[in-house]
Coordinates of C-alpha atoms and ligand atoms in Angstrom, one line a residue:
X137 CA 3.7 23.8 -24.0
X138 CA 2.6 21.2 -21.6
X139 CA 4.5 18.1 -21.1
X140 CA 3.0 14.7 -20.2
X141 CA 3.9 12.2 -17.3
X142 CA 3.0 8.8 -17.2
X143 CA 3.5 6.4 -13.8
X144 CA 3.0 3.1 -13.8
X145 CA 2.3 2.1 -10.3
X146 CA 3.3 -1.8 -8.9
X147 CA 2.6 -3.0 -5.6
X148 CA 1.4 -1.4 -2.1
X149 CA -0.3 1.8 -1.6
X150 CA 3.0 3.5 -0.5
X151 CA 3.8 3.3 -3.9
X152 CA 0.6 4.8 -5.1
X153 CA 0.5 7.5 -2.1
X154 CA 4.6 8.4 -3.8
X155 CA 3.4 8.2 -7.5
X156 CA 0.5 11.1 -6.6
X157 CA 3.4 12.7 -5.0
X158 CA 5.8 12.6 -7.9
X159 CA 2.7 13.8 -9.9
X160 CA 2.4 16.8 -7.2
X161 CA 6.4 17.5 -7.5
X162 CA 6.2 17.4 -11.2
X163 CA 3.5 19.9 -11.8
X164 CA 5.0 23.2 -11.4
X165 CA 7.5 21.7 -14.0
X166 CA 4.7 21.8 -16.4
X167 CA 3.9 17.9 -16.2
X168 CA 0.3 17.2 -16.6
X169 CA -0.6 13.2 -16.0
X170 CA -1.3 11.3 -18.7
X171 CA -3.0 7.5 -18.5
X172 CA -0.8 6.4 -21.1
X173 CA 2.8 5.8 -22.2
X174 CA 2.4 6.8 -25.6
X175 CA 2.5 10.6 -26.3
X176 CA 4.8 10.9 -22.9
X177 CA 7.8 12.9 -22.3
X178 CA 8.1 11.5 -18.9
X179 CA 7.7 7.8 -18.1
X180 CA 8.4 6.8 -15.0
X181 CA 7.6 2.8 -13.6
X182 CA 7.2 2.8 -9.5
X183 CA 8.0 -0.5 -9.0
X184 CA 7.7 -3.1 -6.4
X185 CA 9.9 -6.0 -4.9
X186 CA 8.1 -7.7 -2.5
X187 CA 7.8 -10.5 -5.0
X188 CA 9.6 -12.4 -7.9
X189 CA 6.9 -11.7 -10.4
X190 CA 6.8 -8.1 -9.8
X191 CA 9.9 -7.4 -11.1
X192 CA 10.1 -9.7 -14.3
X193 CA 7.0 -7.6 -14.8
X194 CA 9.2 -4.5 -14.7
X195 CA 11.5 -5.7 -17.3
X196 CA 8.9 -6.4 -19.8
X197 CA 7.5 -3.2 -19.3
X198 CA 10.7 -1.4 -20.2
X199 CA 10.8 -3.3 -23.2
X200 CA 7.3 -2.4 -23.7
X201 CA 8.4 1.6 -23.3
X202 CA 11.5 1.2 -25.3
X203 CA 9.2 0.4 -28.4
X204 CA 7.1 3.8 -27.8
X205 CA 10.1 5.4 -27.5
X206 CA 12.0 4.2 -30.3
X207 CA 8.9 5.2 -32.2
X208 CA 9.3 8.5 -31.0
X209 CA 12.8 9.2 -31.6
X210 CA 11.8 8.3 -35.3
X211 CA 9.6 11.4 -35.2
X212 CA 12.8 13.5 -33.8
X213 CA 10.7 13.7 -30.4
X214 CA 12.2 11.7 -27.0
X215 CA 11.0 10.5 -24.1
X216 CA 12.7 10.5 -20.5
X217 CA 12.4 6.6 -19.0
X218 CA 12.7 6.3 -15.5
X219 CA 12.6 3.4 -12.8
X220 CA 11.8 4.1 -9.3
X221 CA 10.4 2.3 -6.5
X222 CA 11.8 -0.6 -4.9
X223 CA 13.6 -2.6 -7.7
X224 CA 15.4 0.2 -8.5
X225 CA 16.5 0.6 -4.8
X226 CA 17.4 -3.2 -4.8
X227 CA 19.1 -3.8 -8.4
X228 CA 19.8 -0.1 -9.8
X229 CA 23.1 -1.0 -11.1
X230 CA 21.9 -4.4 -12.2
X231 CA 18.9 -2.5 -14.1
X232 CA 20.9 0.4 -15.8
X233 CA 23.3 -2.8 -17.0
X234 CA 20.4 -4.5 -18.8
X235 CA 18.2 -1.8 -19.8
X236 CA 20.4 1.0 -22.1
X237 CA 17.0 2.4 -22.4
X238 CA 16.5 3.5 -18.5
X239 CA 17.6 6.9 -18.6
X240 CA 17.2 7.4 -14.8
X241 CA 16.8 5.0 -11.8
X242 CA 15.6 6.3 -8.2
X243 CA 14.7 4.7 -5.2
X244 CA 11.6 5.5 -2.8
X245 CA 13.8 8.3 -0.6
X246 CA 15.0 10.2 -3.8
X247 CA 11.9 10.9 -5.9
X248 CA 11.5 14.4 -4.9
X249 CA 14.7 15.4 -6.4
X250 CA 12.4 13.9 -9.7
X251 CA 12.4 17.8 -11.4
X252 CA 16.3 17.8 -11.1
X253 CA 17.1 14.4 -12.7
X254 CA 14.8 15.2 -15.1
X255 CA 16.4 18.5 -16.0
X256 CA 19.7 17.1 -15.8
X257 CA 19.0 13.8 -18.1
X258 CA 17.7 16.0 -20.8
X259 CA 20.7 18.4 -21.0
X260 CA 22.8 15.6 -20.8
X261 CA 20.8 14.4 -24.0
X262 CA 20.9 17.1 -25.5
X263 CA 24.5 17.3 -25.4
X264 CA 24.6 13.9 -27.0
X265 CA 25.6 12.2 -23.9
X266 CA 24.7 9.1 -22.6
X267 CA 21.8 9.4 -19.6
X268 CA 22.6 7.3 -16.7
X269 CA 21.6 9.1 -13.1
X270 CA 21.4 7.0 -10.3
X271 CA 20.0 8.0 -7.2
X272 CA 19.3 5.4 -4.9
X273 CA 20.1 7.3 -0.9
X274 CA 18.0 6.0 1.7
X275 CA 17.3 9.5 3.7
X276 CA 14.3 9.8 4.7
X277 CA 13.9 13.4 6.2
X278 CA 14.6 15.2 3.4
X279 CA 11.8 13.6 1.1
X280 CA 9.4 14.4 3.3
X281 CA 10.4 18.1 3.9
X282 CA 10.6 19.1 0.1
X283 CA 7.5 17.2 -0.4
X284 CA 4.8 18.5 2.6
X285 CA 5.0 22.1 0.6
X286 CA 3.0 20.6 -2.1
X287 CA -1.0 21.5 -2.8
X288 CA -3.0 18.8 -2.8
X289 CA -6.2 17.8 -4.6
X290 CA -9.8 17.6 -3.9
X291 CA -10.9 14.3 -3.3
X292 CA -12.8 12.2 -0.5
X293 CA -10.1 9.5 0.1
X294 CA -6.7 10.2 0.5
X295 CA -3.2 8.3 1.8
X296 CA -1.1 10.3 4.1
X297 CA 2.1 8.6 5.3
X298 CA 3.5 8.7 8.7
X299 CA 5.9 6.3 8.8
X300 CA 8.4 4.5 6.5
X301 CA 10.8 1.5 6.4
X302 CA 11.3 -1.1 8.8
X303 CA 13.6 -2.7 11.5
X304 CA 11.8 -5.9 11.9
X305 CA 13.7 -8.0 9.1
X306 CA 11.3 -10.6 9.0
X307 CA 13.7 -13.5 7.5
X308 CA 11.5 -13.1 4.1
X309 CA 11.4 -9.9 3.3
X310 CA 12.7 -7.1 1.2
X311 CA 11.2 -4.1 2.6
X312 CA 14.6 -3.3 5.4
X313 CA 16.3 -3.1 2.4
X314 CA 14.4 -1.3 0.2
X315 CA 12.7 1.1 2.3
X316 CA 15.4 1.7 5.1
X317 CA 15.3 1.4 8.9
X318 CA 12.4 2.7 10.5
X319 CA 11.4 6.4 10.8
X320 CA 8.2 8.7 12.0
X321 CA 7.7 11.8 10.9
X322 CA 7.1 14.6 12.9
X323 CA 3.7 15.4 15.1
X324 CA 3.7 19.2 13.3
X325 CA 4.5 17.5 9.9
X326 CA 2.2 15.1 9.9
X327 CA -0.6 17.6 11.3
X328 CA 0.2 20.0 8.6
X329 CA -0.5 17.5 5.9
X330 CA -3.8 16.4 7.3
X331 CA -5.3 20.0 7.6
X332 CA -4.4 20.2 4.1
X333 CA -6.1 17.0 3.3
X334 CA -9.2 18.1 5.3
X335 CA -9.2 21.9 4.1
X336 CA -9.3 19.9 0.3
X337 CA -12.4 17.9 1.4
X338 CA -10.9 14.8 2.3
X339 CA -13.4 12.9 4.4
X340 CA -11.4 9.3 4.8
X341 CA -7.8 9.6 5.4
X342 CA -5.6 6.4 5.6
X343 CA -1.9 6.5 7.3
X344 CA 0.4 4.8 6.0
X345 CA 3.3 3.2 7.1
X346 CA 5.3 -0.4 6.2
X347 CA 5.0 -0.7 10.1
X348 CA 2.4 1.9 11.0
X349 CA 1.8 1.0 14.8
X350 CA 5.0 1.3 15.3
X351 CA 4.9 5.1 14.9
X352 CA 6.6 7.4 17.5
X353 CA 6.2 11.1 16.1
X354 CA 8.1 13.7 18.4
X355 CA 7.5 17.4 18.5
X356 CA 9.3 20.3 18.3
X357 CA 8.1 21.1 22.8
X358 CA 9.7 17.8 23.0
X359 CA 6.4 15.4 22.8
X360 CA 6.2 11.8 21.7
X361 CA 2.7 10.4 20.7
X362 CA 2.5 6.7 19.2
X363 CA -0.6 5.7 17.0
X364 CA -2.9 5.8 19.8
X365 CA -2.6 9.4 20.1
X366 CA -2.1 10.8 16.6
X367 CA -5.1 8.9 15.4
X368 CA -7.1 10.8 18.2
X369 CA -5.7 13.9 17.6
X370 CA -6.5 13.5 13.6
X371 CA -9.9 12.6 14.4
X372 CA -10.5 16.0 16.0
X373 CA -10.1 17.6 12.8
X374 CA -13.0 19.1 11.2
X375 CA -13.8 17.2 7.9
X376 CA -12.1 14.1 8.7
X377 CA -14.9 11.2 9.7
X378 CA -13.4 8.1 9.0
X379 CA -9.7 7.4 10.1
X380 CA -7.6 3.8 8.7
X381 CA -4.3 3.1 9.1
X382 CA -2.0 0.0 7.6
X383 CA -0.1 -2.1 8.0
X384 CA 0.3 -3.1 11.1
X385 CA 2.5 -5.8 13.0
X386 CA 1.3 -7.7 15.8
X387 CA 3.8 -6.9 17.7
X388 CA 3.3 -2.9 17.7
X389 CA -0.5 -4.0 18.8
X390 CA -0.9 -2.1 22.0
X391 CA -3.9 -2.0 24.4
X392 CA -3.6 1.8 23.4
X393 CA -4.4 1.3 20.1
X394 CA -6.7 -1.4 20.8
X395 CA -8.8 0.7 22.8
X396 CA -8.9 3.6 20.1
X397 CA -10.7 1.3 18.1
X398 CA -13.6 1.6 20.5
X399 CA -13.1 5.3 22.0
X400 CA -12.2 6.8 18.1
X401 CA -15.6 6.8 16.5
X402 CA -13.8 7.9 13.4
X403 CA -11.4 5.1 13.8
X404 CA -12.8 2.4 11.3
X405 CA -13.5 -1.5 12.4
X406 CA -11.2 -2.5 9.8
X407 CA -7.9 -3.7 10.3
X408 CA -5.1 -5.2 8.1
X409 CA -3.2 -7.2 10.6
X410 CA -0.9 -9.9 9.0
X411 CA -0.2 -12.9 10.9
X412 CA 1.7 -14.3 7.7
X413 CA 1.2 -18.4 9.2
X414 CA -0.2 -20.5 11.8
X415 CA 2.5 -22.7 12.9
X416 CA 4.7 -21.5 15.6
X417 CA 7.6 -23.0 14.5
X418 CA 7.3 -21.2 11.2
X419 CA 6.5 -17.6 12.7
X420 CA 9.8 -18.3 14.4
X421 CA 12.0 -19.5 11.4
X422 CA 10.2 -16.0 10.0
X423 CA 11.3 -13.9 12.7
X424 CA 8.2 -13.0 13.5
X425 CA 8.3 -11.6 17.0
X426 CA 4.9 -13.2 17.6
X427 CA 3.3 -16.5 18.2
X428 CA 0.0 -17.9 17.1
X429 CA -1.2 -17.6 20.9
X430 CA -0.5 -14.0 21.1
X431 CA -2.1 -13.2 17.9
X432 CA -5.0 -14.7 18.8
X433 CA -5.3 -12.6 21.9
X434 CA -4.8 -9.6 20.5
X435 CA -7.9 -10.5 18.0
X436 CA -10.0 -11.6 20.8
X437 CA -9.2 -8.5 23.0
X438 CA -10.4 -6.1 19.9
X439 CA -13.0 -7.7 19.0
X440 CA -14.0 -7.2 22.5
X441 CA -13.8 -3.6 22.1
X442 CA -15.4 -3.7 18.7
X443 CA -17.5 -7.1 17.7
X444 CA -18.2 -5.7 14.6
X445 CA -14.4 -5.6 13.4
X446 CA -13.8 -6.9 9.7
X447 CA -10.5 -8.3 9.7
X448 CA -8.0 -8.1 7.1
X449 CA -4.7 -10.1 7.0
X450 CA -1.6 -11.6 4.8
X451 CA -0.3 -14.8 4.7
X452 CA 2.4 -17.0 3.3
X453 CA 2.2 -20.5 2.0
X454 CA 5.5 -22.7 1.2
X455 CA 7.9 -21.0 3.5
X456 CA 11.1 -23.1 3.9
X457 CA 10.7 -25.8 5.9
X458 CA 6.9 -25.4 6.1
X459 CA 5.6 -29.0 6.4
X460 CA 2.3 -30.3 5.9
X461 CA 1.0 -30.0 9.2
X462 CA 2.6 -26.4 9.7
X463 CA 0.5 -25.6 6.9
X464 CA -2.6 -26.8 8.0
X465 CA -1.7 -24.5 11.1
X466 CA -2.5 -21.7 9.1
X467 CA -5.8 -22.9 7.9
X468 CA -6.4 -23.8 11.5
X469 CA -5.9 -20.5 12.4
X470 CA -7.5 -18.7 9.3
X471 CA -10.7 -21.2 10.6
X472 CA -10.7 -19.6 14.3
X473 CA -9.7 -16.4 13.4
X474 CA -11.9 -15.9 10.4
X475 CA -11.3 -12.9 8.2
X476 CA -13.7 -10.1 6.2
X477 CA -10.4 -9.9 3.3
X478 CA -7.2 -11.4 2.9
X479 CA -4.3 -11.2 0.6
X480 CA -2.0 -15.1 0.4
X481 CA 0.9 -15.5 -1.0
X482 CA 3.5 -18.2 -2.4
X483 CA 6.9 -17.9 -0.6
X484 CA 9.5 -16.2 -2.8
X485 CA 12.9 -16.1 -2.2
X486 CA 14.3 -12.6 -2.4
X487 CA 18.0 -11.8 -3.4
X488 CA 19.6 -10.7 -0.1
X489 CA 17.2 -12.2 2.3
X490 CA 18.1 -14.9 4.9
X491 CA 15.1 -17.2 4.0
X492 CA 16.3 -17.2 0.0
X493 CA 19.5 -19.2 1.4
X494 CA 17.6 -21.6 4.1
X495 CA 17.7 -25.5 3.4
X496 CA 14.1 -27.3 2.9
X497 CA 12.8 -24.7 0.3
X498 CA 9.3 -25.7 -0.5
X499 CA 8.9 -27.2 -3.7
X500 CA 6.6 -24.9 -6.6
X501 CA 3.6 -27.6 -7.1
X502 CA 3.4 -27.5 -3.3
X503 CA 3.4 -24.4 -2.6
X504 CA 0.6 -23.8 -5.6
X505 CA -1.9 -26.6 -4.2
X506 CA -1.6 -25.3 -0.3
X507 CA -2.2 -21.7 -1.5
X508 CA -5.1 -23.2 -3.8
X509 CA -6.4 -24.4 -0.7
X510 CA -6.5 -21.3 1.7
X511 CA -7.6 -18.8 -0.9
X512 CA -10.5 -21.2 -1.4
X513 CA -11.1 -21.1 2.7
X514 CA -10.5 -17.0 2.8
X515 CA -12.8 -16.5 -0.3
X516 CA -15.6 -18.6 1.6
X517 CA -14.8 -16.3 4.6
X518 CA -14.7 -13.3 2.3
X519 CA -18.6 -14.2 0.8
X520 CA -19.7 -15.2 4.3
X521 CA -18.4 -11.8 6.1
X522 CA -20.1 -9.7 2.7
X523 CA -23.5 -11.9 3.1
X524 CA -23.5 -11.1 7.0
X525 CA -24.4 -7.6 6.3
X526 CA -27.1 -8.2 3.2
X527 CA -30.6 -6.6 4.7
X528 CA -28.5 -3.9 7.4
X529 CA -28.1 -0.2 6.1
X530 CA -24.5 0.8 6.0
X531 CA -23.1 4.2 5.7
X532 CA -20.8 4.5 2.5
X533 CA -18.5 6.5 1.2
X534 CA -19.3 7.6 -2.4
X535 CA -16.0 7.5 -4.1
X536 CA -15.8 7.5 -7.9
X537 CA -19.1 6.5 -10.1
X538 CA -20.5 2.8 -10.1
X539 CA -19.9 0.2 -12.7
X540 CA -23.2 1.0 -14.4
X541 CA -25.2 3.9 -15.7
X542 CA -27.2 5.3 -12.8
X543 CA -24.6 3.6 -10.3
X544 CA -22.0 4.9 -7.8
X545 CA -18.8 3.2 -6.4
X546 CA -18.2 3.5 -2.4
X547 CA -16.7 1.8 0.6
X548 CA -18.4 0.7 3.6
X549 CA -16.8 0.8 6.9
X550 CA -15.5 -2.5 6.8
X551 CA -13.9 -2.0 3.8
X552 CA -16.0 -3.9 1.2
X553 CA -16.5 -2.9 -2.4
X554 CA -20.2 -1.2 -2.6
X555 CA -21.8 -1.0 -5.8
X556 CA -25.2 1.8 -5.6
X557 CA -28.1 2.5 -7.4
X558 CA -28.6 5.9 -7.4
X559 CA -32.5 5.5 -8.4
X560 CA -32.8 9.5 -9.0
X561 CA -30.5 10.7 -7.0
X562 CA -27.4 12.5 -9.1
X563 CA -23.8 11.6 -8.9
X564 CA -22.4 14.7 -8.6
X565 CA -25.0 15.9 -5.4
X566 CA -23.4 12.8 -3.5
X567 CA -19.8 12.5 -4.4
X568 CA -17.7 12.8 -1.5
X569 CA -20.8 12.4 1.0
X570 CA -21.3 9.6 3.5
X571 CA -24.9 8.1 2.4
X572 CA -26.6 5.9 3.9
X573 CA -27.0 2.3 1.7
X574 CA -29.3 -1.0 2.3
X575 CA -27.1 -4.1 1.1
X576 CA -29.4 -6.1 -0.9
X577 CA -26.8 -8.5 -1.9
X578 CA -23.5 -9.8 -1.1
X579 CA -21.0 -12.3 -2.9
X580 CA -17.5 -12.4 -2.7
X581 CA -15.9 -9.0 -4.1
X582 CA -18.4 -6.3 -4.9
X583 CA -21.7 -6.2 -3.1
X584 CA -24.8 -3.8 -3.7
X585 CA -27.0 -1.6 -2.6
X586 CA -29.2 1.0 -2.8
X587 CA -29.7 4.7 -1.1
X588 CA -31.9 4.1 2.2
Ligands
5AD872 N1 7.4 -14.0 -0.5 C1 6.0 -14.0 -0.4 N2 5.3 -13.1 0.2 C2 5.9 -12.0 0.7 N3 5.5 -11.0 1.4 C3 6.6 -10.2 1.7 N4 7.7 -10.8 1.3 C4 7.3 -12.0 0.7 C5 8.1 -13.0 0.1 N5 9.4 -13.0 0.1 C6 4.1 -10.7 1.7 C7 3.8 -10.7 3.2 C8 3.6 -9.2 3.4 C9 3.0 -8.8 2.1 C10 3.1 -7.3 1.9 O1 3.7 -9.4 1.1 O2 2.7 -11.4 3.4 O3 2.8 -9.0 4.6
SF4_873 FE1 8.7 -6.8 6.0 FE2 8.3 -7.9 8.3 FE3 8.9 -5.3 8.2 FE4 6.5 -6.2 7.4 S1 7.3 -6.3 9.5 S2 7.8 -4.8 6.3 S3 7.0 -8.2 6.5 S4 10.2 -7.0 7.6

């Protein structure tokens, strides 16, 4: 009989490019997804821990879980709980100590040895012993080997990562920890996975990477290609017409990759570059590797190359130290820069990070006005950028069906959120297919259209 998995997915699109890979893994196991916990045999939470919130979140999830499965157990059936992801990398012990329940906690380099845990917490239940596996190693290569002989579905849209973990250790941040010290995959594995991708019908692919630009793939002749050349290398691939990649740090910017942008015309004029804040002094304290000067330049430089660029970014409000006028830095910057999307934050201090311990922490109501304040500068950006293209025809991918009857849901090349009316076109005929759309209206998330 079919068994059912269920994945809860927190945080970045790593996390949901490894939850369709743990779905992939768990297949031939018999594992069909499931969009619920209840009914599951397998429930597994991918968690994230960039932020404080995320993780209370996962607590009171598992205590969410450990009432479906205590109703289960009533009807002699059981359910395998597991926590992966980055919470469990960072406080595995701490979470098998307060959640009995957890059967099984993995971190983001183990999850292909998923079917064996599995195996091995239900014999170990079955015995009537306690389940308790805890697999938190931080290899990288072996993940990726077991997990490149998977199939993969057919859909328009798909992640493909080329890159994971960090050495930057920005003084804030989680993700050295968590995801390890920086690694590339290999030219022929990477290549290998996006022939697959294209032989399923993928049309957009986006690579992923905590620090994607910095990517250095070798090859078995001995080879080295960064971003620059990977990206035009993918684009040659039948199938593939639109290319993204994120995220990206400033400082792995080259001229190379700033001159794909114009040379690639599958190479999308979007880009997710986080500049985090506007004041020097804070980009310092952050370990930033960049200033607010070079940033700018590096802006200025691609937008020379592609004026039409929508601009993405992430910021952080309330870091330690961050006074006043540091903050209004950052609107300063957010102001000159101006940005299509943006994702702001309130500072959180993470366990194990140098800026949790740093004197002058920011105080809560502070840190809640400034970030009031930007979002309310990045939305009027946002609405501006989407208005800017009301009355020009835009060619979208059609991704999943609209939010009404008669309506389809796409992406435009800049990223925004299209909502099209179909008029008497069908779904089905354009699924998958770049159309071409006129904007008739903007606004500040989704804007609409209909088929030119
Ligand atoms: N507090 C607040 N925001 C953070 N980010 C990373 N760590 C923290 C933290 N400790 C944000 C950064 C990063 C994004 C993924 O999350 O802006 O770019
Ligand atoms: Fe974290 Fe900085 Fe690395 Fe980004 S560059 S993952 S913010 S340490």
């Amino acid at each position: 009989m079919k068994k059912k998995i269920y994945i809860k997915t927190y945080g970045c699109q790593m996390n949901v490019y490894d939850t369709e890979r743990m779905v992939d893994v768990m297949a031939p196991e018999g594992y069909e997804p499931s969009d619920t916990p209840e009914g599951a045999d397998l429930v597994v939470l991918n968690t994230c821990h960039i932020r404080e919130k995320a993780a209370e979140k996962v607590y009171s999830d598992i205590g969410r879980i450990r009432r479906i499965k205590d109703e289960k157990k009533k009807n002699g059936e059981d359910m395998v709980l597991a926590v992966g992801g980055c919470v469990a990398q960072a406080e595995g012990a701490e979470i098998m100590k307060r959640a009995p329940v957890v059967d099984m906690v993995f971190g983001p380099q183990t999850y292909h040895n998923l079917p064996k845990m599995v195996k091995q917490s239900i014999s170990l239940k079955q015995r009537g012993e306690k389940s308790r596996i805890l697999d938190t190693d931080l290899a990288v290569d072996e993940k990726f080997d077991q997990l490149s002989k998977k199939d993969v579905k057919k859909k328009p849209t798909a992640f493909l990562t080329i890159q994971e973990g960090c050495d930057k250790f920005c003084t804030y941040c989680v993700v050295p920890y968590t995801r390890g010290s920086e690694f590339s995959r290999t030219i022929e594995d990477v290549m290998k996975d996006a022939r697959k991708l294209a032989d399923a019908g993928v049309v957009e692919v986006t690579l992923l990477g905590q620090n994607v630009n910095a990517y250095h793939g070798v090859s078995g002749s001995g080879d080295e290609w960064g971003l620059p050349e990977l990206i035009t290398e993918l684009a040659k691939i039948d199938g593939f017409e639109r290319i993204r990649y994120t995220t990206s740090h400033p400082h792995d910017m080259t001229d190379e990759l700033l001159r794909v942008h114009g040379d690639v015309k599958e190479c999308m004029p979007y880009l997710h570059l986080p500049v985090q804040a506007g004041s020097d002094k804070i980009l310092k304290a952050m370990n930033r590797s960049h200033d607010s000067a070079s940033y700018k330049r590096t802006i200025a430089k691609l937008r020379e190359i592609r004026p039409d660029l929508a601009l993405s970014g992430d910021f952080i409000v309330g870091f330690p130290g961050e006074t006043e006028e540091d903050f209004e830095q950052t609107m300063q910057l957010v102001r000159e820069v101006t940005y299509a999307q943006a994702y702001s934050f309130k500072f959180s201090p993470r366990p194990g990070t140098p800026a949790a311990l740093m004197d002058d922490q920011v105080d809560e109501d502070v840190k809640s006005t400034r970030l009031t304040k930007l979002q309310a500068l990045l939305k009027e950006q946002q609405t501006a950028f989407n208005n800017s293209v009301v009355g020009r025809v835009l060619p979208v991918l059609v991704e999943s069906t609209g939010k009404t009857k008669g309506a389809a849901f796409g992406r435009s090349p800049y990223m925004q959120a299209v909502q099209i009316s179909l008029g008497n076109k069908s779904y089905d005929d354009l699924y998958g297919k770049i159309v071409d759309v006129l904007i008739e209206e903007g606004g500040p998330f989704n804007i609409q259209g209909v088929l030119a």
